[in-house]
CSV table of C-alpha atoms and ligand atoms in Angstrom, one decimal:
chain,number,residue,atom,x,y,z
A,1,UNK,CA,-68.7,120.9,84.8
A,2,UNK,CA,-69.6,117.4,83.7
A,3,UNK,CA,-72.9,118.7,82.4
A,4,UNK,CA,-71.2,121.4,80.4
A,5,UNK,CA,-68.8,118.8,78.9
A,6,UNK,CA,-71.8,116.6,77.9
A,7,UNK,CA,-73.6,119.5,76.4
A,8,UNK,CA,-70.5,120.6,74.4
A,9,UNK,CA,-69.9,117.1,73.1
A,10,UNK,CA,-73.5,116.8,72.1
A,11,UNK,CA,-73.3,120.2,70.3
A,12,UNK,CA,-70.1,119.1,68.4
A,13,UNK,CA,-71.7,115.7,67.5
A,14,UNK,CA,-74.8,117.4,66.1
A,15,UNK,CA,-72.7,119.8,64.1
A,16,UNK,CA,-70.6,117.0,62.7
A,17,UNK,CA,-73.7,115.0,61.7
A,18,UNK,CA,-75.3,118.0,60.0
A,19,UNK,CA,-72.0,119.0,58.3
A,20,UNK,CA,-71.5,115.5,56.9
A,21,UNK,CA,-75.1,115.3,55.8
A,22,UNK,CA,-74.7,118.6,53.9
A,23,UNK,CA,-71.4,117.6,52.3
A,24,UNK,CA,-73.0,114.3,51.1
A,25,UNK,CA,-75.9,116.3,49.7
A,26,UNK,CA,-73.5,118.8,48.1
A,27,UNK,CA,-71.5,116.0,46.4
A,28,UNK,CA,-74.8,114.5,45.0
A,29,UNK,CA,-76.1,117.9,43.9
A,30,UNK,CA,-72.8,119.0,42.3
A,31,UNK,CA,-73.0,115.9,40.1
A,32,UNK,CA,-76.7,116.4,39.3
A,33,UNK,CA,-76.1,120.1,38.4
A,34,UNK,CA,-73.2,119.3,36.1
A,35,UNK,CA,-75.0,116.4,34.3
A,36,UNK,CA,-78.3,118.2,33.9
A,37,UNK,CA,-76.7,121.3,32.5
A,38,UNK,CA,-74.6,119.2,30.1
A,39,UNK,CA,-77.8,117.3,29.0
A,40,UNK,CA,-79.7,120.6,28.7
A,41,UNK,CA,-77.0,122.1,26.5
A,42,UNK,CA,-77.1,119.1,24.0
A,43,UNK,CA,-80.9,118.9,24.1
A,44,UNK,CA,-81.4,122.6,23.3
A,45,UNK,CA,-78.8,122.5,20.6
A,46,UNK,CA,-80.8,119.7,19.0
A,47,UNK,CA,-84.2,121.5,19.6
A,48,UNK,CA,-83.1,124.8,18.2
A,49,UNK,CA,-82.7,123.3,14.7
A,50,UNK,CA,-86.5,122.6,14.6
A,51,UNK,CA,-87.7,126.0,15.9
A,52,UNK,CA,-89.3,128.1,13.2
A,53,UNK,CA,-87.9,131.6,12.9
A,54,UNK,CA,-91.1,133.4,14.3
A,55,UNK,CA,-92.4,130.8,16.8
A,56,UNK,CA,-91.4,129.4,20.2
A,57,UNK,CA,-91.3,125.8,21.5
A,58,UNK,CA,-94.2,124.5,23.5
A,59,UNK,CA,-94.0,120.7,23.6
A,60,UNK,CA,-93.2,117.6,21.6
A,61,UNK,CA,-95.6,115.2,19.9
A,62,UNK,CA,-94.2,111.7,20.3
A,63,UNK,CA,-96.6,110.2,17.7
A,64,UNK,CA,-95.6,112.5,14.8
A,65,UNK,CA,-92.1,113.0,16.2
A,66,UNK,CA,-92.6,116.8,15.9
A,67,UNK,CA,-91.7,119.8,18.0
A,68,UNK,CA,-94.8,121.8,18.8
A,69,UNK,CA,-94.5,125.5,18.7
A,70,UNK,CA,-96.6,128.6,19.3
A,71,UNK,CA,-97.1,132.2,18.2
A,72,UNK,CA,-95.2,134.8,20.2
A,73,UNK,CA,-98.1,136.1,22.3
A,74,UNK,CA,-98.7,132.6,23.8
A,75,UNK,CA,-98.1,132.9,27.6
A,76,UNK,CA,-95.0,130.7,27.6
A,77,UNK,CA,-92.8,132.3,24.9
A,78,UNK,CA,-90.4,133.9,27.4
A,79,UNK,CA,-89.4,130.5,28.7
A,80,UNK,CA,-87.4,129.4,25.7
A,81,UNK,CA,-85.0,132.4,25.7
A,82,UNK,CA,-85.0,132.2,29.5
A,83,UNK,CA,-84.0,128.5,29.5
A,84,UNK,CA,-81.3,129.2,26.9
A,85,UNK,CA,-79.9,132.0,29.1
A,86,UNK,CA,-79.7,129.7,32.1
A,87,UNK,CA,-77.9,127.1,30.0
A,88,UNK,CA,-75.5,129.7,28.5
A,89,UNK,CA,-74.7,131.0,32.0
A,90,UNK,CA,-73.5,127.6,33.1
A,91,UNK,CA,-71.9,126.2,29.9
A,92,UNK,CA,-70.8,129.4,28.0
A,93,UNK,CA,-71.8,127.7,24.7
A,94,UNK,CA,-71.9,130.6,22.1
A,95,UNK,CA,-74.5,128.7,19.9
A,96,UNK,CA,-76.9,128.7,22.8
A,97,UNK,CA,-76.2,132.4,23.5
A,98,UNK,CA,-76.9,133.4,19.9
A,99,UNK,CA,-80.2,131.4,19.8
A,100,UNK,CA,-81.2,133.2,23.1
A,101,UNK,CA,-80.4,136.6,21.6
A,102,UNK,CA,-82.2,135.8,18.3
A,103,UNK,CA,-85.4,134.7,20.2
A,104,UNK,CA,-85.3,137.7,22.5
A,105,UNK,CA,-85.7,139.8,19.3
A,106,UNK,CA,-88.6,137.7,18.1
A,107,UNK,CA,-90.6,138.2,21.3
A,108,UNK,CA,-89.6,141.9,21.8
A,109,UNK,CA,-93.0,143.2,20.4
A,110,UNK,CA,-94.7,141.6,23.3
A,111,UNK,CA,-93.7,144.6,25.4
A,112,UNK,CA,-96.8,146.4,24.3
A,113,UNK,CA,-99.1,143.4,24.4
A,114,UNK,CA,-102.1,143.9,26.7
A,115,UNK,CA,-104.4,141.0,25.9
A,116,UNK,CA,-103.5,138.9,28.9
A,117,UNK,CA,-101.8,139.1,32.3
A,118,UNK,CA,-98.8,136.9,31.3
A,119,UNK,CA,-96.3,139.8,30.7
A,120,UNK,CA,-94.1,138.7,33.6
A,121,UNK,CA,-93.8,135.1,32.3
A,122,UNK,CA,-93.2,136.4,28.8
A,123,UNK,CA,-90.9,139.3,29.4
A,124,UNK,CA,-89.3,138.9,32.8
A,125,UNK,CA,-88.1,135.3,32.6
A,126,UNK,CA,-86.6,136.3,29.2
A,127,UNK,CA,-85.4,139.9,29.3
A,128,UNK,CA,-85.0,139.8,33.1
A,129,UNK,CA,-82.4,137.0,32.8
A,130,UNK,CA,-80.8,138.8,29.8
A,131,UNK,CA,-80.5,142.0,31.8
A,132,UNK,CA,-79.1,140.1,34.8
A,133,UNK,CA,-76.4,138.6,32.6
A,134,UNK,CA,-75.6,141.3,30.1
A,135,UNK,CA,-76.7,144.6,31.8
A,136,UNK,CA,-77.9,145.9,28.4
A,137,UNK,CA,-79.9,149.1,29.1
A,138,UNK,CA,-82.2,148.2,26.1
A,139,UNK,CA,-83.4,145.1,27.9
A,140,UNK,CA,-84.2,147.2,31.0
A,141,UNK,CA,-86.3,149.5,28.9
A,142,UNK,CA,-88.2,146.6,27.4
A,143,UNK,CA,-89.0,145.3,30.9
A,144,UNK,CA,-90.2,148.7,32.0
A,145,UNK,CA,-92.5,148.9,29.0
A,146,UNK,CA,-93.8,145.4,29.7
A,147,UNK,CA,-94.7,146.5,33.3
A,148,UNK,CA,-96.6,149.4,31.9
A,149,UNK,CA,-98.5,147.1,29.6
A,150,UNK,CA,-99.4,144.7,32.5
A,151,UNK,CA,-100.5,147.7,34.6
A,152,UNK,CA,-103.2,148.5,32.0
A,153,UNK,CA,-105.0,145.3,33.2
A,154,UNK,CA,-105.2,146.5,36.8
A,155,UNK,CA,-108.9,146.9,37.9
A,156,UNK,CA,-109.1,149.3,40.9
A,157,UNK,CA,-112.6,148.1,42.0
A,158,UNK,CA,-111.4,144.5,42.1
A,159,UNK,CA,-108.0,145.5,43.7
A,160,UNK,CA,-106.5,143.0,41.2
A,161,UNK,CA,-105.0,142.6,37.8
A,162,UNK,CA,-107.4,141.0,35.4
A,163,UNK,CA,-105.9,137.7,34.1
A,164,UNK,CA,-108.0,136.6,31.1
A,165,UNK,CA,-110.4,138.6,29.0
A,166,UNK,CA,-114.1,138.1,29.5
A,167,UNK,CA,-115.2,134.8,27.8
A,168,UNK,CA,-118.0,132.3,27.8
A,169,UNK,CA,-117.0,131.0,31.3
A,170,UNK,CA,-115.9,134.2,33.2
A,171,UNK,CA,-116.8,137.8,33.6
A,172,UNK,CA,-113.6,139.3,34.9
A,173,UNK,CA,-111.4,136.4,36.0
A,174,UNK,CA,-108.2,136.5,38.1
A,175,UNK,CA,-106.2,133.3,38.3
A,176,UNK,CA,-103.7,132.2,41.0
A,177,UNK,CA,-101.0,132.1,38.3
A,178,UNK,CA,-101.1,135.9,38.2
A,179,UNK,CA,-98.9,136.1,41.3
A,180,UNK,CA,-96.0,135.0,39.0
A,181,UNK,CA,-96.2,138.2,37.0
A,182,UNK,CA,-95.6,140.4,40.0
A,183,UNK,CA,-91.9,139.9,40.4
A,184,UNK,CA,-91.4,142.1,37.3
A,185,UNK,CA,-93.6,144.8,38.8
A,186,UNK,CA,-91.6,144.9,42.0
A,187,UNK,CA,-88.3,144.8,40.1
A,188,UNK,CA,-89.3,147.8,37.9
A,189,UNK,CA,-90.3,149.9,40.8
A,190,UNK,CA,-87.1,149.0,42.7
A,191,UNK,CA,-84.8,149.7,39.7
A,192,UNK,CA,-85.8,153.3,38.8
A,193,UNK,CA,-89.3,152.8,37.5
A,194,UNK,CA,-92.6,154.2,38.8
A,195,UNK,CA,-93.6,153.2,42.3
A,196,UNK,CA,-97.1,152.4,41.1
A,197,UNK,CA,-96.1,149.0,39.7
A,198,UNK,CA,-95.1,147.7,43.1
A,199,UNK,CA,-98.2,149.2,44.6
A,200,UNK,CA,-100.3,147.3,42.1
A,201,UNK,CA,-98.4,144.1,42.9
A,202,UNK,CA,-99.0,144.6,46.7
A,203,UNK,CA,-102.7,145.3,46.3
A,204,UNK,CA,-103.1,142.3,44.0
A,205,UNK,CA,-101.3,140.1,46.4
A,206,UNK,CA,-103.4,141.2,49.3
A,207,UNK,CA,-106.6,140.5,47.4
A,208,UNK,CA,-105.3,137.1,46.3
A,209,UNK,CA,-104.4,136.2,49.9
A,210,UNK,CA,-107.9,137.0,51.0
A,211,UNK,CA,-110.0,135.6,48.1
A,212,UNK,CA,-108.0,132.6,46.8
A,213,UNK,CA,-106.9,130.8,50.0
A,214,UNK,CA,-108.8,128.3,52.0
A,215,UNK,CA,-108.3,127.7,55.7
A,216,UNK,CA,-105.9,124.8,54.9
A,217,UNK,CA,-103.8,127.2,52.7
A,218,UNK,CA,-104.8,125.4,49.5
A,219,UNK,CA,-105.9,127.7,46.8
A,220,UNK,CA,-108.7,128.1,44.2
A,221,UNK,CA,-107.6,128.4,40.6
A,222,UNK,CA,-110.0,131.1,39.4
A,223,UNK,CA,-111.8,133.9,41.2
A,224,UNK,CA,-114.3,135.7,38.9
A,225,UNK,CA,-115.2,139.3,39.7
A,226,UNK,CA,-117.8,141.9,38.8
A,227,UNK,CA,-115.5,144.5,37.4
A,228,UNK,CA,-117.8,147.4,38.3
A,229,UNK,CA,-118.6,146.6,41.9
A,230,UNK,CA,-115.5,144.5,42.7
A,231,UNK,CA,-117.8,141.8,44.0
A,232,UNK,CA,-116.6,138.2,43.8
A,233,UNK,CA,-119.0,136.2,41.6
A,234,UNK,CA,-117.5,132.8,42.0
A,235,UNK,CA,-114.5,130.8,43.1
A,236,UNK,CA,-113.8,128.0,40.7
A,237,UNK,CA,-111.4,126.1,38.5
A,238,UNK,CA,-110.5,125.8,34.9
A,239,UNK,CA,-107.6,123.5,34.8
A,240,UNK,CA,-108.1,121.6,38.1
A,241,UNK,CA,-110.1,118.5,39.0
A,242,UNK,CA,-112.9,120.4,40.9
A,243,UNK,CA,-113.7,123.8,42.1
A,244,UNK,CA,-112.8,122.8,45.6
A,245,UNK,CA,-109.7,120.8,44.7
A,246,UNK,CA,-106.0,121.8,44.9
A,247,UNK,CA,-104.7,122.0,41.4
A,248,UNK,CA,-101.0,121.2,41.8
A,249,UNK,CA,-99.5,123.8,39.6
A,250,UNK,CA,-101.7,126.4,41.1
A,251,UNK,CA,-100.3,125.6,44.5
A,252,UNK,CA,-96.8,125.9,43.1
A,253,UNK,CA,-97.5,129.2,41.4
A,254,UNK,CA,-99.0,130.6,44.7
A,255,UNK,CA,-96.0,129.4,46.7
A,256,UNK,CA,-93.5,130.9,44.3
A,257,UNK,CA,-95.5,134.1,44.0
A,258,UNK,CA,-95.7,134.7,47.8
A,259,UNK,CA,-92.0,134.1,48.1
A,260,UNK,CA,-91.1,136.7,45.4
A,261,UNK,CA,-93.6,139.1,47.0
A,262,UNK,CA,-91.8,138.7,50.3
A,263,UNK,CA,-88.4,139.2,48.6
A,264,UNK,CA,-89.8,142.4,47.0
A,265,UNK,CA,-91.4,143.9,50.1
A,266,UNK,CA,-90.0,142.1,53.2
A,267,UNK,CA,-93.5,141.9,54.4
A,268,UNK,CA,-93.5,139.1,56.9
A,269,UNK,CA,-97.2,138.4,56.3
A,270,UNK,CA,-96.3,137.1,52.8
A,271,UNK,CA,-93.5,135.0,54.2
A,272,UNK,CA,-95.7,133.4,56.8
A,273,UNK,CA,-98.3,132.7,54.0
A,274,UNK,CA,-95.7,131.1,51.8
A,275,UNK,CA,-94.6,128.9,54.7
A,276,UNK,CA,-98.2,127.8,55.2
A,277,UNK,CA,-98.6,127.0,51.6
A,278,UNK,CA,-95.4,124.9,51.7
A,279,UNK,CA,-96.7,123.1,54.8
A,280,UNK,CA,-99.9,122.2,52.9
A,281,UNK,CA,-98.0,121.0,49.9
A,282,UNK,CA,-95.2,119.1,51.6
A,283,UNK,CA,-97.4,117.4,54.2
A,284,UNK,CA,-100.2,116.5,51.9
A,285,UNK,CA,-101.1,112.8,52.2
A,286,UNK,CA,-101.4,112.5,48.4
A,287,UNK,CA,-97.9,113.8,47.7
A,288,UNK,CA,-96.0,110.7,46.6
A,289,UNK,CA,-92.7,109.7,48.2
A,290,UNK,CA,-90.7,111.0,45.2
A,291,UNK,CA,-92.4,114.4,45.7
A,292,UNK,CA,-93.6,114.7,42.1
A,293,UNK,CA,-97.3,115.6,42.6
A,294,UNK,CA,-100.3,114.2,40.8
A,295,UNK,CA,-101.6,116.9,38.4
A,296,UNK,CA,-104.2,117.8,41.1
A,297,UNK,CA,-103.8,116.9,44.8
A,298,UNK,CA,-107.4,115.7,44.6
A,299,UNK,CA,-107.2,114.1,41.2
A,300,UNK,CA,-108.6,110.8,42.4
A,301,UNK,CA,-107.5,107.4,40.9
A,302,UNK,CA,-104.2,107.6,42.7
A,303,UNK,CA,-101.7,106.0,42.2
A,304,UNK,CA,-102.7,105.9,38.5
A,305,UNK,CA,-103.4,109.6,38.1
A,306,UNK,CA,-101.0,111.5,35.9
A,307,UNK,CA,-98.1,113.3,37.6
A,308,UNK,CA,-97.1,116.9,36.8
A,309,UNK,CA,-93.4,117.4,36.6
A,310,UNK,CA,-93.9,121.1,35.9
A,311,UNK,CA,-95.5,121.6,39.4
A,312,UNK,CA,-92.5,119.8,41.0
A,313,UNK,CA,-90.0,121.9,39.1
A,314,UNK,CA,-91.7,125.2,40.1
A,315,UNK,CA,-92.0,124.0,43.7
A,316,UNK,CA,-88.3,122.9,43.9
A,317,UNK,CA,-87.2,126.3,42.7
A,318,UNK,CA,-89.5,128.1,45.1
A,319,UNK,CA,-88.4,126.0,48.1
A,320,UNK,CA,-84.7,126.8,47.2
A,321,UNK,CA,-85.6,130.4,47.8
A,322,UNK,CA,-87.9,129.8,50.8
A,323,UNK,CA,-85.0,128.1,52.6
A,324,UNK,CA,-83.1,131.4,52.3
A,325,UNK,CA,-85.6,132.8,54.7
A,326,UNK,CA,-85.6,130.0,57.2
A,327,UNK,CA,-83.3,128.6,59.8
A,328,UNK,CA,-82.3,125.2,61.4
A,329,UNK,CA,-84.6,122.2,60.9
A,330,UNK,CA,-87.1,124.2,58.9
A,331,UNK,CA,-84.5,125.4,56.4
A,332,UNK,CA,-83.1,121.8,56.1
A,333,UNK,CA,-86.6,120.5,55.4
A,334,UNK,CA,-87.1,122.9,52.5
A,335,UNK,CA,-83.7,122.2,51.0
A,336,UNK,CA,-84.0,118.4,51.5
A,337,UNK,CA,-87.6,118.4,50.0
A,338,UNK,CA,-86.4,120.4,47.0
A,339,UNK,CA,-83.4,118.1,46.6
A,340,UNK,CA,-85.7,115.0,46.5
A,341,UNK,CA,-87.7,116.8,43.8
A,342,UNK,CA,-84.6,117.5,41.7
A,343,UNK,CA,-83.3,114.0,42.2
A,344,UNK,CA,-86.7,112.5,41.1
A,345,UNK,CA,-86.8,114.7,38.1
A,346,UNK,CA,-83.3,113.6,37.2
A,347,UNK,CA,-84.2,109.9,37.1
A,348,UNK,CA,-85.1,108.0,33.9
A,349,UNK,CA,-88.8,108.2,34.6
A,350,UNK,CA,-88.9,112.0,34.2
A,351,UNK,CA,-85.7,112.9,32.4
A,352,UNK,CA,-85.2,112.4,28.7
A,353,UNK,CA,-82.2,110.6,27.3
A,354,UNK,CA,-80.0,112.6,24.9
A,355,UNK,CA,-81.8,113.1,21.5
A,356,UNK,CA,-85.2,112.0,22.9
A,357,UNK,CA,-88.3,114.1,23.8
A,358,UNK,CA,-87.9,116.7,21.0
A,359,UNK,CA,-84.9,118.2,22.9
A,360,UNK,CA,-86.9,118.9,26.1
A,361,UNK,CA,-85.2,117.8,29.3
A,362,UNK,CA,-88.3,116.7,31.3
A,363,UNK,CA,-91.2,114.4,30.4
A,364,UNK,CA,-94.6,114.0,32.1
A,365,UNK,CA,-96.1,117.4,32.7
A,366,UNK,CA,-99.8,118.3,32.5
A,367,UNK,CA,-101.1,121.5,31.0
A,368,UNK,CA,-104.9,121.3,31.4
A,369,UNK,CA,-106.2,117.8,31.9
A,370,UNK,CA,-110.0,118.7,32.0
A,371,UNK,CA,-109.5,120.4,28.7
A,372,UNK,CA,-107.6,117.4,27.3
A,373,UNK,CA,-104.8,119.8,26.5
A,374,UNK,CA,-101.0,119.0,27.0
A,375,UNK,CA,-101.6,115.9,29.0
A,376,UNK,CA,-98.5,113.9,30.1
A,377,UNK,CA,-96.1,115.7,27.8
A,378,UNK,CA,-92.9,117.8,28.0
A,379,UNK,CA,-93.6,121.5,28.6
A,380,UNK,CA,-91.1,124.3,28.1
A,381,UNK,CA,-91.7,125.9,31.6
A,382,UNK,CA,-90.9,122.6,33.4
A,383,UNK,CA,-87.4,122.7,31.9
A,384,UNK,CA,-87.1,126.4,32.8
A,385,UNK,CA,-87.9,126.0,36.5
A,386,UNK,CA,-85.9,122.8,36.8
A,387,UNK,CA,-82.8,124.5,35.6
A,388,UNK,CA,-83.6,127.5,37.8
A,389,UNK,CA,-83.9,125.2,40.9
A,390,UNK,CA,-80.5,123.6,40.1
A,391,UNK,CA,-78.9,126.9,39.6
A,392,UNK,CA,-80.3,128.2,42.9
A,393,UNK,CA,-78.8,125.2,44.7
A,394,UNK,CA,-75.4,126.0,43.1
A,395,UNK,CA,-75.5,129.7,43.8
A,396,UNK,CA,-76.9,129.6,47.3
A,397,UNK,CA,-76.1,126.3,49.0
A,398,UNK,CA,-73.2,124.4,47.3
A,399,UNK,CA,-70.1,124.4,49.5
A,400,UNK,CA,-71.7,127.1,51.7
B,501,LIG,N1,-100.4,129.8,33.6
B,501,LIG,C1,-101.1,128.7,33.0
B,501,LIG,C2,-100.8,127.4,33.5
B,501,LIG,O1,-100.2,127.2,34.5
B,501,LIG,O2,-101.3,126.4,32.9
């Protein structure tokens, strides 16, 4: 009897502690979500005045005080309309909505683009969000057409989608980032499209799990294949510190990618793999206390190495979803880690003040350090995944 009473009291105490921890967290996050979306709204209203009619924002050059923009086939052009749609969803600002709709039209021709593997980034983060919000059948057809374009890059002998075209460095390269384009393939097959798209996504994922991952669940950046025989020619990097290093954004893409593949298939192997990647990332001795990683986990020169806010934003958003598929202490660990990332990104080191940073929200991302490209700058996709992570907390955890 006495034992039962002690056990019951302990149970009530633990629940009370956990309840008060999550209400404190909710209060903090509610404030962060509101302030970040208000800032995002004003920053993007400012940015949109500098965007040329036929190009999309990339970054900001502090020296010349100029917004940097790119042509529509650049891999990131879906993130601007996608970010605007996240903002509109929260703030209902009609100027944000009309800029989102204008830019969707600008990138629409990408639906038939077949020169890279980035169709998911370009067309699902943009039109996928637009369809989710407005249910316009025309957007669905554009996503279907984009999946078909991406499927033309599937190479059966390699059991993979080819990422980049043959170039001076690679024969038939696949990069870890490619996993991010598969969410669109699953979605199309599950929403009335041909089943072949999901089959391609599954086959690609299985090959990536086998060829990219090391025993510690870190990943290579590039695997180069012989297209005819399907043989792996080399495992290497293009944007990381070394062939054997763990390029931070690559780890984030892989984590996010395996989670979406689990969502799309319910295959537990993908979920276990995602959890192992999360373990590698979150327990890495080089992950700083604020959980914003160096641009490569093996960058060297820590603590002076550059941080990559984009990898943190992608990881925060991925962990928000991973927590949906976990219980108890494991779930809390994913949520609390992602909350730390969102809090860190919201402090003055990483987050711009109103009117600064060319209208981008986040500073300090790294595109490709070894190529001396986009080093320690704002990047459009860091903002996109940061806003997605905040939205996911609001939709899935706030007051739940
Ligand atoms: N997908 C290209 C990059 O992450 O830099």
